[in-house]
Short mmCIF file of C-alpha atoms in Angstrom, two decimals:
data_model
loop_
_atom_site.label_atom_id
_atom_site.label_comp_id
_atom_site.label_asym_id
_atom_site.label_seq_id
_atom_site.Cartn_x
_atom_site.Cartn_y
_atom_site.Cartn_z
CA MET Q 1 5.23 -12.88 -3.34
CA ASP Q 2 6.07 -12.85 -6.90
CA ILE Q 3 7.75 -10.06 -7.74
CA ASN Q 4 7.66 -10.08 -11.08
CA GLU Q 5 4.11 -10.96 -11.51
CA ILE Q 6 3.76 -7.75 -9.69
CA LEU Q 7 5.68 -5.92 -12.33
CA ASN Q 8 2.72 -7.01 -14.70
CA GLY Q 9 0.67 -4.28 -12.97
CA LYS Q 10 -2.73 -3.98 -11.86
CA ILE Q 11 -5.96 -2.19 -12.69
CA CYS Q 12 -7.28 -1.57 -9.35
CA ASP Q 13 -10.21 -1.40 -7.25
CA CYS Q 14 -8.67 2.17 -6.55
CA GLY Q 15 -9.74 3.41 -10.30
CA LYS Q 16 -6.20 3.56 -11.26
CA GLU Q 17 -4.42 1.23 -13.52
CA HIS Q 18 -0.86 0.67 -11.43
CA LYS Q 19 2.34 0.40 -13.81
CA CYS Q 20 5.59 0.12 -13.22
CA SER Q 21 8.61 0.03 -16.35
CA ILE Q 22 10.96 -2.06 -14.19
CA GLU Q 23 11.83 -5.23 -16.83
CA TYR Q 24 14.18 -7.30 -14.83
CA VAL Q 25 14.44 -8.14 -10.79
CA PHE Q 26 17.16 -10.63 -9.83
CA ILE Q 27 17.27 -11.34 -6.36
CA GLU Q 28 19.50 -14.61 -6.16
CA SER Q 29 23.09 -15.71 -5.70
CA GLY Q 30 25.46 -14.82 -8.90
CA ALA Q 31 22.93 -12.50 -10.05
CA ILE Q 32 25.43 -9.92 -11.40
CA ALA Q 33 26.57 -12.83 -13.95
CA LYS Q 34 23.04 -11.32 -15.35
CA LEU Q 35 24.80 -7.80 -16.57
CA SER Q 36 26.27 -9.80 -19.38
CA SER Q 37 23.39 -10.65 -21.45
CA LEU Q 38 21.30 -7.49 -19.82
CA CYS Q 39 24.00 -4.91 -21.36
CA SER Q 40 24.65 -6.81 -24.70
CA GLU Q 41 22.80 -4.19 -26.81
CA TYR Q 42 24.76 -0.92 -24.96
CA ASN Q 43 28.01 0.67 -26.67
CA LYS Q 44 29.38 2.66 -24.14
CA ILE Q 45 28.77 1.91 -19.96
CA LEU Q 46 29.42 4.52 -17.23
CA LEU Q 47 29.68 2.40 -13.74
CA VAL Q 48 29.25 4.60 -10.74
CA ALA Q 49 30.06 3.81 -7.17
CA ASP Q 50 31.49 5.38 -4.05
CA LYS Q 51 34.75 3.45 -2.68
CA ASN Q 52 33.05 1.23 -0.24
CA THR Q 53 30.78 -0.22 -2.79
CA PHE Q 54 33.04 -0.79 -5.78
CA ASP Q 55 35.18 -2.84 -3.11
CA SER Q 56 32.22 -4.88 -2.52
CA ALA Q 57 30.75 -5.56 -6.06
CA GLY Q 58 33.05 -3.75 -8.54
CA ALA Q 59 35.37 -6.63 -9.42
CA LYS Q 60 31.98 -8.58 -10.13
CA VAL Q 61 30.68 -6.31 -12.44
CA GLU Q 62 33.71 -5.64 -14.44
CA LYS Q 63 33.76 -9.40 -14.62
CA ALA Q 64 30.09 -9.36 -16.25
CA LEU Q 65 31.20 -6.67 -19.09
CA ALA Q 66 34.20 -8.28 -20.09
CA GLY Q 67 34.31 -7.26 -23.60
CA LYS Q 68 32.12 -4.21 -23.47
CA LYS Q 69 33.52 -0.64 -23.44
CA PHE Q 70 32.73 1.05 -19.96
CA GLU Q 71 34.33 3.45 -17.91
CA LYS Q 72 33.81 4.35 -14.08
CA ILE Q 73 33.17 7.14 -11.64
CA ILE Q 74 34.58 5.86 -7.61
CA PHE Q 75 33.71 8.78 -5.42
CA TYR Q 76 36.24 8.78 -2.39
CA PRO Q 77 35.60 10.22 0.90
CA THR Q 78 37.63 12.98 1.92
CA LYS Q 79 38.51 14.85 5.30
CA LEU Q 80 35.71 17.25 4.74
CA GLN Q 81 33.26 14.83 3.16
CA PRO Q 82 33.85 11.63 4.80
CA ILE Q 83 30.34 10.18 3.22
CA LEU Q 84 28.84 11.21 0.07
CA ILE Q 85 26.00 13.48 -0.23
CA PRO Q 86 23.59 13.44 -3.10
CA ASN Q 87 23.96 16.94 -3.52
CA GLU Q 88 24.56 19.44 -6.80
CA ASP Q 89 28.35 18.60 -6.73
CA ALA Q 90 27.72 14.80 -6.78
CA ILE Q 91 25.40 15.14 -9.68
CA PHE Q 92 27.91 17.76 -11.58
CA ALA Q 93 30.40 14.82 -11.25
CA VAL Q 94 28.41 12.28 -13.22
CA LYS Q 95 26.96 14.57 -15.53
CA GLU Q 96 30.42 15.52 -16.98
CA ASN Q 97 31.33 11.92 -17.75
CA ILE Q 98 28.46 10.89 -19.67
CA ASP Q 99 29.33 12.16 -23.12
CA GLY Q 100 28.78 8.96 -25.57
CA VAL Q 101 27.14 6.69 -22.79
CA ASP Q 102 24.32 4.81 -23.04
CA LEU Q 103 23.68 3.11 -20.05
CA ILE Q 104 24.31 4.00 -16.55
CA ILE Q 105 25.08 1.35 -13.87
CA GLY Q 106 25.04 2.26 -10.36
CA ILE Q 107 26.83 0.10 -8.30
CA GLY Q 108 25.58 0.96 -4.28
CA SER Q 109 22.52 1.36 -2.32
CA GLY Q 110 20.88 4.54 -1.29
CA VAL Q 111 22.92 7.60 -2.41
CA ILE Q 112 24.26 5.95 -5.40
CA GLN Q 113 21.05 4.62 -6.73
CA ASP Q 114 19.39 8.35 -6.44
CA LEU Q 115 22.33 10.06 -7.90
CA CYS Q 116 22.43 7.44 -10.58
CA LYS Q 117 18.33 7.45 -11.16
CA CYS Q 118 18.65 11.36 -11.00
CA VAL Q 119 21.10 11.89 -13.86
CA SER Q 120 19.38 9.03 -16.09
CA PHE Q 121 16.00 11.12 -15.67
CA TYR Q 122 17.48 14.26 -16.57
CA ALA Q 123 20.11 13.04 -19.23
CA LYS Q 124 17.41 10.79 -20.56
CA ILE Q 125 19.62 7.59 -20.36
CA PRO Q 126 19.04 4.20 -19.14
CA TYR Q 127 20.18 2.72 -15.66
CA MET Q 128 21.10 -0.47 -13.73
CA ILE Q 129 21.38 -0.55 -10.37
CA VAL Q 130 23.50 -3.44 -8.39
CA ALA Q 131 22.65 -3.47 -5.25
CA THR Q 132 25.24 -3.71 -2.36
CA ALA Q 133 22.94 -4.08 0.57
CA PRO Q 134 19.57 -4.56 1.38
CA SER Q 135 19.18 -0.91 3.26
CA MET Q 136 16.54 0.89 2.06
CA ASP Q 137 13.61 0.53 -0.32
CA GLY Q 138 14.47 3.37 -3.18
CA TYR Q 139 15.63 0.40 -5.45
CA ALA Q 140 12.15 0.34 -7.23
CA SER Q 141 10.69 3.76 -6.46
CA ASP Q 142 10.44 6.44 -8.86
CA GLY Q 143 11.75 9.27 -6.55
CA ALA Q 144 15.25 10.22 -5.93
CA ALA Q 145 16.27 11.42 -2.63
CA MET Q 146 18.53 14.28 -3.14
CA ILE Q 147 19.98 17.55 -1.19
CA LEU Q 148 19.47 20.07 -3.16
CA GLY Q 149 20.05 23.65 -1.73
CA GLY Q 150 20.85 22.03 1.45
CA MET Q 151 17.38 21.01 1.78
CA LYS Q 152 16.03 17.11 1.31
CA GLU Q 153 14.17 16.84 -1.58
CA THR Q 154 11.90 13.73 -2.80
CA VAL Q 155 12.65 14.97 -6.77
CA LYS Q 156 10.78 12.74 -9.48
CA ALA Q 157 12.97 10.28 -11.68
CA GLY Q 158 12.87 7.34 -13.81
CA LEU Q 159 12.88 3.71 -12.81
CA PRO Q 160 15.79 1.00 -13.31
CA ARG Q 161 15.70 -0.82 -16.39
CA ALA Q 162 16.58 -3.69 -13.94
CA ILE Q 163 17.80 -4.30 -10.35
CA ILE Q 164 20.44 -7.11 -9.98
CA ALA Q 165 20.69 -7.95 -6.26
CA ASP Q 166 23.27 -10.63 -5.94
CA VAL Q 167 22.76 -12.28 -2.02
CA ASP Q 168 26.41 -12.92 -2.58
CA VAL Q 169 27.02 -9.62 -2.29
CA LEU Q 170 23.93 -8.56 0.09
CA LYS Q 171 24.76 -10.85 2.89
CA ASN Q 172 28.27 -9.17 3.43
CA ALA Q 173 26.87 -5.78 3.98
CA PRO Q 174 27.84 -3.83 6.84
CA ILE Q 175 25.48 -5.24 9.42
CA GLU Q 176 24.21 -1.79 10.06
CA MET Q 177 23.10 -1.70 6.52
CA ILE Q 178 20.96 -5.33 6.83
CA LYS Q 179 19.44 -3.33 10.02
CA ALA Q 180 19.01 -0.49 8.64
CA GLY Q 181 16.80 -2.13 5.66
CA TYR Q 182 15.09 -4.09 8.33
CA GLY Q 183 14.25 -0.60 10.09
CA ASP Q 184 12.98 1.14 6.85
CA ILE Q 185 10.57 -1.85 6.63
CA VAL Q 186 9.33 -1.64 9.98
CA GLY Q 187 8.88 2.17 9.19
CA LYS Q 188 6.42 1.41 7.34
CA TYR Q 189 4.02 0.78 10.40
CA SER Q 190 4.10 4.71 10.57
CA ALA Q 191 3.73 5.41 7.03
CA LEU Q 192 0.62 3.62 6.12
CA CYS Q 193 -0.88 5.08 9.42
CA ASP Q 194 -0.04 8.61 8.21
CA TRP Q 195 -1.65 7.87 4.78
CA LYS Q 196 -4.89 6.42 6.00
CA LEU Q 197 -4.76 10.12 8.49
CA SER Q 198 -4.37 11.74 5.63
CA SER Q 199 -7.04 10.31 3.83
CA ALA Q 200 -9.21 11.03 6.50
CA VAL Q 201 -7.97 14.42 7.08
CA THR Q 202 -7.89 15.59 3.59
CA ASP Q 203 -9.12 13.68 1.27
CA GLU Q 204 -5.86 12.43 -0.07
CA TYR Q 205 -5.61 9.58 -2.25
CA PHE Q 206 -5.66 6.24 -0.83
CA CYS Q 207 -5.04 2.78 -2.37
CA GLN Q 208 -6.30 -0.61 -0.40
CA TYR Q 209 -3.99 -2.54 -2.51
CA ILE Q 210 -0.87 -0.94 -2.09
CA TYR Q 211 -2.07 -0.20 1.62
CA ASP Q 212 -2.52 -4.30 1.96
CA THR Q 213 0.56 -5.49 0.12
CA THR Q 214 3.10 -3.12 1.93
CA TYR Q 215 1.73 -4.06 5.29
CA GLN Q 216 2.08 -7.81 4.14
CA MET Q 217 5.60 -7.14 3.30
CA THR Q 218 6.50 -5.66 6.91
CA GLN Q 219 4.36 -8.34 8.56
CA ARG Q 220 6.58 -11.00 6.51
CA THR Q 221 10.02 -9.09 7.69
CA LEU Q 222 9.20 -9.16 11.06
CA SER Q 223 9.83 -12.83 11.11
CA ILE Q 224 13.43 -13.09 9.52
CA ALA Q 225 15.03 -10.96 12.06
CA LYS Q 226 17.16 -13.61 13.68
CA GLY Q 227 18.57 -15.01 10.17
CA LEU Q 228 19.52 -11.16 9.34
CA LEU Q 229 21.79 -10.90 12.24
CA LYS Q 230 23.14 -14.85 11.06
CA ARG Q 231 23.57 -13.30 7.35
CA ASP Q 232 21.32 -16.15 6.63
CA GLU Q 233 20.98 -15.80 2.46
CA GLU Q 234 17.17 -16.62 2.62
CA SER Q 235 16.37 -14.11 4.99
CA ILE Q 236 18.63 -11.58 3.21
CA LYS Q 237 16.97 -12.61 -0.07
CA THR Q 238 13.38 -12.15 2.00
CA LEU Q 239 14.20 -8.73 3.53
CA MET Q 240 15.79 -7.34 -0.27
CA GLU Q 241 12.24 -8.93 -1.59
CA ALA Q 242 10.43 -6.57 0.60
CA LEU Q 243 12.49 -3.73 0.09
CA VAL Q 244 11.84 -3.96 -3.68
CA ILE Q 245 8.20 -4.79 -3.65
CA VAL Q 246 7.58 -1.89 -1.26
CA GLY Q 247 9.38 0.55 -3.69
CA ILE Q 248 7.13 -1.26 -6.79
CA MET Q 249 3.94 -0.11 -4.54
CA MET Q 250 5.92 3.54 -4.16
CA SER Q 251 5.80 3.55 -8.05
CA PHE Q 252 2.46 2.20 -8.03
CA ALA Q 253 1.11 5.25 -6.20
CA GLY Q 254 2.86 7.67 -8.17
CA THR Q 255 4.29 9.14 -4.57
CA SER Q 256 6.01 7.41 -1.72
CA ARG Q 257 3.19 8.09 0.59
CA PRO Q 258 2.85 4.22 1.09
CA ALA Q 259 6.81 3.95 2.55
CA SER Q 260 7.27 7.18 3.81
CA GLY Q 261 5.35 9.48 6.85
CA SER Q 262 6.41 11.14 9.94
CA GLU Q 263 9.34 8.61 10.50
CA HIS Q 264 10.75 9.61 7.20
CA HIS Q 265 10.25 13.43 8.24
CA LEU Q 266 12.41 13.19 11.22
CA SER Q 267 14.70 11.58 9.61
CA HIS Q 268 15.47 13.91 7.19
CA PHE Q 269 15.21 16.11 9.88
CA PHE Q 270 18.17 14.61 12.08
CA GLU Q 271 20.34 14.70 8.60
CA ILE Q 272 19.79 17.86 7.40
CA VAL Q 273 20.63 19.51 10.77
CA GLY Q 274 23.16 17.01 11.37
CA ILE Q 275 24.92 18.30 8.15
CA ILE Q 276 24.34 21.78 9.20
CA ASN Q 277 26.09 21.65 12.23
CA ASP Q 278 28.46 18.85 11.65
CA GLU Q 279 26.77 16.64 14.32
CA ASP Q 280 26.29 12.59 13.91
CA TYR Q 281 23.38 11.22 12.92
CA PHE Q 282 22.50 7.54 12.08
CA ALA Q 283 22.22 5.62 8.83
CA HIS Q 284 18.79 6.75 6.98
CA GLY Q 285 17.05 3.21 8.26
CA ILE Q 286 18.05 3.24 11.31
CA ASP Q 287 17.01 6.45 11.71
CA VAL Q 288 13.63 5.47 10.47
CA ALA Q 289 13.33 3.02 13.05
CA TYR Q 290 13.85 4.76 16.02
CA SER Q 291 11.87 7.83 14.72
CA THR Q 292 9.15 5.01 14.46
CA VAL Q 293 9.17 4.78 18.08
CA VAL Q 294 8.58 8.45 18.16
CA THR Q 295 5.79 8.90 16.15
CA ALA Q 296 4.51 5.85 17.89
CA LYS Q 297 4.55 7.60 20.89
CA VAL Q 298 3.17 10.75 19.56
CA ARG Q 299 -0.21 8.78 18.43
CA GLU Q 300 -0.66 7.36 21.95
CA LYS Q 301 -0.66 10.78 23.41
CA ILE Q 302 -2.93 12.23 20.84
CA VAL Q 303 -5.40 9.08 21.27
CA GLY Q 304 -5.44 9.77 25.30
CA MET Q 305 -6.36 13.38 25.32
CA GLU Q 306 -8.97 15.28 24.46
CA PHE Q 307 -9.02 17.61 21.20
CA PRO Q 308 -9.06 21.19 22.25
CA ASP Q 309 -11.21 24.23 20.40
CA SER Q 310 -8.77 25.68 18.74
CA ILE Q 311 -5.80 24.67 16.53
CA TYR Q 312 -2.08 25.83 18.02
CA ARG Q 313 0.00 28.69 16.16
CA LEU Q 314 3.05 30.90 16.45
CA ASP Q 315 2.99 34.60 15.34
CA ARG Q 316 4.92 34.42 11.99
CA GLU Q 317 7.64 36.50 13.86
CA GLU Q 318 8.54 33.94 16.48
CA TYR Q 319 8.07 30.99 13.77
CA THR Q 320 10.57 32.52 11.58
CA GLU Q 321 12.72 33.25 14.52
CA LYS Q 322 12.68 29.67 15.51
CA MET Q 323 13.17 27.91 12.13
CA GLN Q 324 16.15 30.54 11.40
CA LYS Q 325 17.40 28.78 14.63
CA ILE Q 326 17.09 25.44 14.01
CA TYR Q 327 17.70 25.34 10.30
CA LYS Q 328 19.91 28.32 9.46
CA GLY Q 329 20.61 28.43 6.07
CA VAL Q 330 17.71 26.00 5.16
CA ALA Q 331 14.98 27.92 7.33
CA GLU Q 332 13.73 30.51 3.97
CA GLY Q 333 13.60 27.40 1.79
CA CYS Q 334 11.56 25.44 4.26
CA ILE Q 335 9.58 28.45 5.00
CA ASN Q 336 9.06 29.04 1.76
CA LEU Q 337 7.48 25.46 1.15
CA GLN Q 338 4.98 25.43 3.91
CA ASP Q 339 4.11 29.23 2.37
CA LYS Q 340 3.06 27.58 -0.91
CA VAL Q 341 1.63 24.64 0.65
CA GLY Q 342 -0.47 26.23 3.08
CA ASN Q 343 -0.32 24.35 5.73
CA TYR Q 344 -0.24 27.03 8.30
CA ALA Q 345 -2.97 29.04 7.06
CA LYS Q 346 -5.30 25.85 7.38
CA ASP Q 347 -7.64 25.52 10.31
CA ARG Q 348 -8.35 21.95 10.24
CA ILE Q 349 -10.10 21.79 13.70
CA THR Q 350 -13.87 21.59 12.41
CA ILE Q 351 -12.56 18.35 10.71
CA TYR Q 352 -10.56 17.11 13.64
CA LYS Q 353 -13.60 17.66 16.18
CA GLU Q 354 -16.12 15.99 13.63
CA LYS Q 355 -13.60 12.87 12.74
CA LYS Q 356 -12.08 12.59 16.20
CA ASN Q 357 -13.33 8.94 16.67
CA GLU Q 358 -12.16 8.32 13.25
CA ILE Q 359 -9.05 9.50 13.57
CA LYS Q 360 -8.17 8.29 17.06
CA ASN Q 361 -9.21 4.72 15.73
CA ILE Q 362 -6.85 4.89 13.02
CA LEU Q 363 -4.08 6.11 14.91
CA SER Q 364 -5.00 2.96 17.52
CA ASN Q 365 -4.97 0.35 15.03
CA THR Q 366 -1.09 0.37 14.51
CA PRO Q 367 1.56 -1.30 16.93
CA ASN Q 368 2.59 0.82 19.66
CA ALA Q 369 6.15 2.21 21.11
CA ASN Q 370 6.62 -0.78 23.02
CA GLU Q 371 5.84 -3.00 20.26
CA ILE Q 372 8.08 -1.11 17.96
CA GLU Q 373 10.82 -1.36 20.40
CA LYS Q 374 10.61 -5.11 20.64
CA MET Q 375 10.83 -5.42 16.73
CA LEU Q 376 14.16 -3.15 16.57
CA LEU Q 377 15.45 -4.92 19.74
CA ALA Q 378 14.89 -8.21 17.66
CA VAL Q 379 17.76 -7.46 15.03
CA GLY Q 380 19.84 -5.53 18.33
CA LEU Q 381 18.58 -1.52 17.58
CA ASP Q 382 18.37 -0.09 21.01
CA PHE Q 383 16.14 3.05 21.22
CA LYS Q 384 18.11 3.98 24.12
CA GLU Q 385 20.87 4.97 21.67
CA PHE Q 386 18.63 7.22 19.85
CA ASN Q 387 17.85 9.56 22.65
CA GLU Q 388 21.82 8.97 23.93
CA LEU Q 389 22.77 10.45 20.48
CA TYR Q 390 20.40 13.51 19.81
CA GLY Q 391 19.14 14.33 23.58
CA GLU Q 392 15.74 15.91 24.70
CA LYS Q 393 15.91 18.72 22.75
CA LYS Q 394 16.71 17.96 19.16
CA ILE Q 395 13.99 15.62 19.66
CA ASN Q 396 11.61 18.11 20.82
CA ASP Q 397 12.47 20.01 18.10
CA ALA Q 398 12.43 17.41 15.75
CA LEU Q 399 8.71 16.63 16.74
CA MET Q 400 7.80 20.41 16.37
CA TYR Q 401 9.55 21.39 12.72
CA ALA Q 402 10.42 18.54 10.99
CA LYS Q 403 7.20 18.67 9.33
CA ASP Q 404 8.08 22.00 7.55
CA LEU Q 405 10.77 20.00 5.55
CA LYS Q 406 8.03 18.64 3.59
CA ASP Q 407 4.53 19.23 1.93
CA ARG Q 408 3.04 16.02 3.38
CA TYR Q 409 0.02 16.07 6.33
CA THR Q 410 1.59 13.44 8.69
CA VAL Q 411 0.75 12.85 12.35
CA LEU Q 412 2.88 15.53 13.37
CA TRP Q 413 1.04 18.28 11.73
CA LEU Q 414 -1.86 16.84 13.86
CA TYR Q 415 0.01 16.96 16.68
CA TYR Q 416 1.17 20.37 16.34
CA ASP Q 417 -2.24 21.41 15.28
CA LEU Q 418 -4.02 20.02 18.72
CA PHE Q 419 -1.15 20.76 21.20
CA GLY Q 420 1.88 22.75 20.00
CA GLU Q 421 4.85 22.62 22.24
CA SER Q 422 2.76 22.79 25.10
CA ILE Q 423 3.48 18.58 25.38
#
């Protein structure tokens, strides 16, 4: 599938004209050298990286920018914060270095990408991203996954002018990050199913072209699992292409919906609760991968059970108590979000009953938990690790309350509405 052809956009049968403002995507060996010509019109450039990402590609970027005026901000790990968190402090650290800057270049993957994307959008400064790992699908999406006020939020942001994905760099990324990218793609089975489910239950906008393209990229990625473990250049390139194309599909949809659903909500739960309680959690893509097994099990449970005659609800006091126990200082923000969206005030039991067969058909028409586990084992991701790290209680809490982190309808809402904490 030709990325540059996709970037041309499409007048779609869904009624929308799909557009993407990214000008250049280079996924090839030696791609970083392209920066020399791409940056010819800019006078002052700010490079943003963390220690690891700068070590992997910083020297090549600086060589490509020889003769240009540039400054750099590099985030180093500290005892209190061993990994970079895309929060208010990180945003401020970049913003205080943008005076006179007319281009931001991020060197990194998920967090660096989101951070640069966010600052670029609000400061109205163009940015480019030099990818250092095929680890996530946000390179070409117009949303930035930030942690603001302690909550995980996907904020509207701009698109990069260019995505530079040098296969010579990508293939040497930590193997866990390569696995994370593969796992993020496997998670699309869950996200796409949620999108169809929401379209049926809530009449949410749905595009068959975006759905089909994302599904094709997911299917294509399964065939390269062994090559990824060997760091095979063609396999790494294929994975990166899939991640970028899925990102473009999110931009086309105007939402992350094609690529992010219940599996991402569970992942966000483990990350947020991990940060709150200073507990370990997996890298995002790996969490998404394992959470896709969990959502598959949820779908199987729902398909195999009769729908009740009324929806499940806790009284307000008990709900608030549970939220405060789980989310602590973040609880109020989650509660306010759900009050604003009104999900707890909606009684969808009539819709569920009327569309029971359609709902069960949608849930059944996606890989089951055993099939997902096999996909993950192909790159050495063993679901046992997930259970061992999080344990039964935390996983059950996630199943009930990960949905409260977002305003999006997914199978987690269906599960909660129908059966609550009884299964």
